[in-house]
Amino acid sequence: MTTTTNSLESASEARKERLIALRRRKLGQDVEEGGERSKEPFRFRQRNFDPETRTLRKHNAAEGEVDTVENQVQGLAEKIIAEDEERRNQELA
């Protein structure tokens, strides 16, 4: 019973230390320097919103075509249907 209590206490202490480190990181404090301010404060990353123009950012297709499953299987259904029709015609002939 004591070993489970000790392991729970140690796990609790480790979690508390991680939460404190995370809180410091979010506040822009450097964890290694013991709470002193880091060179650059924490800033939210705004990937879809442009704060200068106060509009949504539009991604250009020229930036790079994303290889998705939809792009990979485009036209595959039509190809399979055409092959199936061809096989049916060969079996009937």
Tab-separated table of N, CA and C in Angstrom:
chain	number	residue	atom	x	y	z
A	1	MET	N	0.825	-1.181	0.000
A	1	MET	CA	0.000	0.000	0.000
A	1	MET	C	0.875	1.253	0.000
A	2	THR	N	1.998	1.192	0.688
A	2	THR	CA	2.883	2.359	0.766
A	2	THR	C	3.537	2.642	-0.583
A	3	THR	N	3.855	1.610	-1.334
A	3	THR	CA	4.506	1.832	-2.624
A	3	THR	C	3.550	2.501	-3.608
A	4	THR	N	2.276	2.126	-3.563
A	4	THR	CA	1.326	2.786	-4.457
A	4	THR	C	1.122	4.239	-4.048
A	5	THR	N	1.135	4.501	-2.737
A	5	THR	CA	0.996	5.872	-2.258
A	5	THR	C	2.199	6.702	-2.677
A	6	ASN	N	3.402	6.124	-2.550
A	6	ASN	CA	4.606	6.842	-2.958
A	6	ASN	C	4.620	7.098	-4.456
A	7	SER	N	4.211	6.111	-5.234
A	7	SER	CA	4.213	6.309	-6.683
A	7	SER	C	3.161	7.328	-7.098
A	8	LEU	N	2.017	7.339	-6.411
A	8	LEU	CA	0.996	8.339	-6.709
A	8	LEU	C	1.473	9.741	-6.334
A	9	GLU	N	2.156	9.837	-5.195
A	9	GLU	CA	2.676	11.134	-4.770
A	9	GLU	C	3.743	11.634	-5.733
A	10	SER	N	4.618	10.741	-6.169
A	10	SER	CA	5.663	11.156	-7.098
A	10	SER	C	5.073	11.535	-8.454
A	11	ALA	N	4.060	10.809	-8.895
A	11	ALA	CA	3.396	11.149	-10.154
A	11	ALA	C	2.689	12.492	-10.041
A	12	SER	N	2.090	12.748	-8.894
A	12	SER	CA	1.409	14.016	-8.669
A	12	SER	C	2.397	15.180	-8.674
A	13	GLU	N	3.537	14.994	-8.013
A	13	GLU	CA	4.569	16.042	-7.991
A	13	GLU	C	5.127	16.307	-9.386
A	14	ALA	N	5.343	15.245	-10.157
A	14	ALA	CA	5.867	15.411	-11.517
A	14	ALA	C	4.856	16.163	-12.381
A	15	ARG	N	3.585	15.859	-12.218
A	15	ARG	CA	2.549	16.546	-12.991
A	15	ARG	C	2.472	18.017	-12.601
A	16	LYS	N	2.586	18.310	-11.315
A	16	LYS	CA	2.571	19.701	-10.862
A	16	LYS	C	3.733	20.481	-11.457
A	17	GLU	N	4.910	19.866	-11.500
A	17	GLU	CA	6.079	20.532	-12.088
A	17	GLU	C	5.868	20.798	-13.575
A	18	ARG	N	5.286	19.829	-14.293
A	18	ARG	CA	5.018	20.026	-15.727
A	18	ARG	C	3.997	21.136	-15.951
A	19	LEU	N	2.966	21.199	-15.101
A	19	LEU	CA	1.955	22.244	-15.242
A	19	LEU	C	2.535	23.627	-14.968
A	20	ILE	N	3.419	23.718	-13.984
A	20	ILE	CA	4.075	24.995	-13.687
A	20	ILE	C	4.954	25.419	-14.853
A	21	ALA	N	5.689	24.468	-15.422
A	21	ALA	CA	6.536	24.776	-16.578
A	21	ALA	C	5.690	25.219	-17.766
A	22	LEU	N	4.550	24.570	-17.984
A	22	LEU	CA	3.661	24.953	-19.081
A	22	LEU	C	3.087	26.346	-18.855
A	23	ARG	N	2.696	26.628	-17.647
A	23	ARG	CA	2.149	27.945	-17.326
A	23	ARG	C	3.202	29.033	-17.557
A	24	ARG	N	4.433	28.765	-17.171
A	24	ARG	CA	5.508	29.747	-17.396
A	24	ARG	C	5.759	29.945	-18.884
A	25	ARG	N	5.724	28.845	-19.634
A	25	ARG	CA	5.950	28.936	-21.072
A	25	ARG	C	4.852	29.765	-21.740
A	26	LYS	N	3.598	29.572	-21.307
A	26	LYS	CA	2.498	30.331	-21.882
A	26	LYS	C	2.590	31.809	-21.536
A	27	LEU	N	3.131	32.112	-20.377
A	27	LEU	CA	3.281	33.509	-19.979
A	27	LEU	C	4.507	34.153	-20.598
A	28	GLY	N	5.299	33.383	-21.317
A	28	GLY	CA	6.460	33.930	-21.987
A	28	GLY	C	7.706	33.910	-21.137
A	29	GLN	N	7.674	33.192	-20.064
A	29	GLN	CA	8.842	33.119	-19.202
A	29	GLN	C	9.688	31.934	-19.618
A	30	ASP	N	10.982	32.092	-19.486
A	30	ASP	CA	11.897	31.011	-19.825
A	30	ASP	C	11.979	30.063	-18.644
A	31	VAL	N	11.728	28.790	-18.875
A	31	VAL	CA	11.679	27.805	-17.798
A	31	VAL	C	13.071	27.542	-17.234
A	32	GLU	N	14.078	27.492	-18.094
A	32	GLU	CA	15.423	27.161	-17.636
A	32	GLU	C	16.046	28.275	-16.798
A	33	GLU	N	15.631	29.497	-17.010
A	33	GLU	CA	16.241	30.612	-16.288
A	33	GLU	C	15.545	30.913	-14.965
A	34	GLY	N	14.661	30.045	-14.553
A	34	GLY	CA	14.039	30.187	-13.252
A	34	GLY	C	12.990	31.282	-13.198
A	35	GLY	N	12.271	31.505	-14.272
A	35	GLY	CA	11.174	32.450	-14.224
A	35	GLY	C	11.485	33.808	-14.810
A	36	GLU	N	12.695	34.059	-15.268
A	36	GLU	CA	12.997	35.344	-15.884
A	36	GLU	C	12.352	35.404	-17.257
A	37	ARG	N	12.104	36.601	-17.729
A	37	ARG	CA	11.464	36.788	-19.028
A	37	ARG	C	12.369	36.313	-20.152
A	38	SER	N	11.789	35.651	-21.127
A	38	SER	CA	12.560	35.243	-22.287
A	38	SER	C	12.676	36.429	-23.240
A	39	LYS	N	13.429	36.257	-24.303
A	39	LYS	CA	13.680	37.346	-25.233
A	39	LYS	C	12.419	37.757	-25.974
A	40	GLU	N	11.579	36.802	-26.332
A	40	GLU	CA	10.367	37.108	-27.071
A	40	GLU	C	9.163	36.600	-26.292
A	41	PRO	N	8.177	37.451	-26.019
A	41	PRO	CA	7.006	37.001	-25.259
A	41	PRO	C	6.127	36.085	-26.089
A	42	PHE	N	5.263	35.356	-25.412
A	42	PHE	CA	4.354	34.428	-26.066
A	42	PHE	C	3.364	35.209	-26.918
A	43	ARG	N	3.180	34.768	-28.159
A	43	ARG	CA	2.209	35.390	-29.049
A	43	ARG	C	1.384	34.289	-29.701
A	44	PHE	N	0.104	34.549	-29.849
A	44	PHE	CA	-0.753	33.591	-30.517
A	44	PHE	C	-0.399	33.526	-31.992
A	45	ARG	N	-0.435	32.348	-32.557
A	45	ARG	CA	-0.190	32.179	-33.983
A	45	ARG	C	-1.535	32.234	-34.696
A	46	GLN	N	-1.635	33.133	-35.622
A	46	GLN	CA	-2.889	33.295	-36.341
A	46	GLN	C	-2.691	32.817	-37.765
A	47	ARG	N	-3.028	31.561	-37.999
A	47	ARG	CA	-2.788	30.959	-39.297
A	47	ARG	C	-3.841	31.350	-40.317
A	48	ASN	N	-5.090	31.526	-39.900
A	48	ASN	CA	-6.172	31.781	-40.838
A	48	ASN	C	-6.677	33.216	-40.798
A	49	PHE	N	-6.146	34.035	-39.907
A	49	PHE	CA	-6.620	35.403	-39.760
A	49	PHE	C	-5.446	36.351	-39.872
A	50	ASP	N	-5.606	37.375	-40.688
A	50	ASP	CA	-4.568	38.378	-40.861
A	50	ASP	C	-4.940	39.587	-40.017
A	51	PRO	N	-4.222	39.849	-38.916
A	51	PRO	CA	-4.608	40.958	-38.040
A	51	PRO	C	-4.392	42.328	-38.669
A	52	GLU	N	-3.525	42.444	-39.651
A	52	GLU	CA	-3.281	43.739	-40.288
A	52	GLU	C	-4.466	44.168	-41.138
A	53	THR	N	-4.989	43.232	-41.943
A	53	THR	CA	-6.123	43.561	-42.801
A	53	THR	C	-7.456	43.194	-42.159
A	54	ARG	N	-7.414	42.488	-41.040
A	54	ARG	CA	-8.583	42.045	-40.298
A	54	ARG	C	-9.518	41.205	-41.164
A	55	THR	N	-8.917	40.344	-42.010
A	55	THR	CA	-9.689	39.449	-42.860
A	55	THR	C	-9.083	38.057	-42.779
A	56	LEU	N	-9.797	37.098	-43.370
A	56	LEU	CA	-9.282	35.736	-43.425
A	56	LEU	C	-8.196	35.653	-44.481
A	57	ARG	N	-7.206	34.835	-44.219
A	57	ARG	CA	-6.155	34.608	-45.197
A	57	ARG	C	-6.628	33.584	-46.203
A	58	LYS	N	-6.361	33.865	-47.450
A	58	LYS	CA	-6.708	32.929	-48.508
A	58	LYS	C	-5.431	32.267	-48.986
A	59	HIS	N	-5.471	30.953	-49.070
A	59	HIS	CA	-4.301	30.208	-49.507
A	59	HIS	C	-4.351	30.050	-51.015
A	60	ASN	N	-3.264	30.355	-51.660
A	60	ASN	CA	-3.182	30.218	-53.108
A	60	ASN	C	-2.857	28.788	-53.484
A	61	ALA	N	-3.388	28.356	-54.608
A	61	ALA	CA	-3.083	27.016	-55.104
A	61	ALA	C	-1.636	26.936	-55.556
A	62	ALA	N	-1.043	28.074	-55.901
A	62	ALA	CA	0.336	28.101	-56.370
A	62	ALA	C	1.332	27.864	-55.241
A	63	GLU	N	0.873	27.991	-53.992
A	63	GLU	CA	1.771	27.799	-52.858
A	63	GLU	C	2.249	26.362	-52.750
A	64	GLY	N	1.520	25.475	-53.314
A	64	GLY	CA	1.906	24.062	-53.250
A	64	GLY	C	0.670	23.207	-53.225
A	65	GLU	N	0.582	22.305	-54.141
A	65	GLU	CA	-0.563	21.416	-54.212
A	65	GLU	C	-0.438	20.368	-53.119
A	66	VAL	N	-1.439	20.274	-52.303
A	66	VAL	CA	-1.439	19.313	-51.213
A	66	VAL	C	-1.863	17.967	-51.780
A	67	ASP	N	-1.075	16.958	-51.522
A	67	ASP	CA	-1.366	15.628	-52.015
A	67	ASP	C	-2.357	14.963	-51.065
A	68	THR	N	-3.612	14.886	-51.508
A	68	THR	CA	-4.657	14.305	-50.678
A	68	THR	C	-5.179	13.031	-51.317
A	69	VAL	N	-5.934	12.291	-50.563
A	69	VAL	CA	-6.519	11.048	-51.056
A	69	VAL	C	-7.479	11.358	-52.201
A	70	GLU	N	-8.217	12.466	-52.070
A	70	GLU	CA	-9.156	12.833	-53.123
A	70	GLU	C	-8.430	13.062	-54.446
A	71	ASN	N	-7.269	13.709	-54.399
A	71	ASN	CA	-6.501	13.942	-55.619
A	71	ASN	C	-5.937	12.639	-56.182
A	72	GLN	N	-5.581	11.714	-55.316
A	72	GLN	CA	-4.995	10.450	-55.761
A	72	GLN	C	-6.026	9.554	-56.433
A	73	VAL	N	-7.267	9.551	-55.969
A	73	VAL	CA	-8.281	8.653	-56.504
A	73	VAL	C	-9.204	9.342	-57.513
A	74	GLN	N	-8.849	10.547	-57.904
A	74	GLN	CA	-9.669	11.277	-58.861
A	74	GLN	C	-9.702	10.516	-60.194
A	75	GLY	N	-10.871	10.219	-60.664
A	75	GLY	CA	-11.033	9.483	-61.911
A	75	GLY	C	-10.955	7.977	-61.758
A	76	LEU	N	-10.657	7.495	-60.569
A	76	LEU	CA	-10.523	6.056	-60.355
A	76	LEU	C	-11.865	5.342	-60.507
A	77	ALA	N	-12.946	5.946	-60.016
A	77	ALA	CA	-14.262	5.317	-60.102
A	77	ALA	C	-14.691	5.153	-61.554
A	78	GLU	N	-14.477	6.190	-62.364
A	78	GLU	CA	-14.848	6.107	-63.782
A	78	GLU	C	-14.028	5.037	-64.491
A	79	LYS	N	-12.760	4.925	-64.134
A	79	LYS	CA	-11.890	3.925	-64.741
A	79	LYS	C	-12.369	2.507	-64.412
A	80	ILE	N	-12.740	2.291	-63.151
A	80	ILE	CA	-13.209	0.975	-62.718
A	80	ILE	C	-14.516	0.625	-63.412
A	81	ILE	N	-15.418	1.591	-63.527
A	81	ILE	CA	-16.700	1.341	-64.191
A	81	ILE	C	-16.474	1.003	-65.659
A	82	ALA	N	-15.563	1.717	-66.321
A	82	ALA	CA	-15.275	1.441	-67.734
A	82	ALA	C	-14.674	0.052	-67.903
A	83	GLU	N	-13.760	-0.355	-67.026
A	83	GLU	CA	-13.167	-1.687	-67.093
A	83	GLU	C	-14.223	-2.765	-66.860
A	84	ASP	N	-15.133	-2.511	-65.937
A	84	ASP	CA	-16.196	-3.466	-65.649
A	84	ASP	C	-17.122	-3.631	-66.852
A	85	GLU	N	-17.480	-2.540	-67.483
A	85	GLU	CA	-18.317	-2.602	-68.685
A	85	GLU	C	-17.619	-3.379	-69.796
A	86	GLU	N	-16.308	-3.169	-69.936
A	86	GLU	CA	-15.535	-3.880	-70.952
A	86	GLU	C	-15.529	-5.382	-70.679
A	87	ARG	N	-15.363	-5.773	-69.424
A	87	ARG	CA	-15.369	-7.194	-69.063
A	87	ARG	C	-16.736	-7.818	-69.327
A	88	ARG	N	-17.791	-7.092	-69.005
A	88	ARG	CA	-19.143	-7.600	-69.269
A	88	ARG	C	-19.347	-7.834	-70.766
A	89	ASN	N	-18.898	-6.878	-71.579
A	89	ASN	CA	-19.057	-7.015	-73.017
A	89	ASN	C	-18.260	-8.203	-73.536
A	90	GLN	N	-17.071	-8.469	-72.986
A	90	GLN	CA	-16.257	-9.606	-73.412
A	90	GLN	C	-16.908	-10.915	-72.997
A	91	GLU	N	-17.536	-10.963	-71.824
A	91	GLU	CA	-18.189	-12.185	-71.355
A	91	GLU	C	-19.439	-12.484	-72.171
A	92	LEU	N	-20.144	-11.457	-72.609
A	92	LEU	CA	-21.363	-11.652	-73.389
A	92	LEU	C	-21.065	-12.038	-74.831
A	93	ALA	N	-19.901	-11.657	-75.316
A	93	ALA	CA	-19.584	-11.932	-76.735
A	93	ALA	C	-19.114	-13.332	-76.957
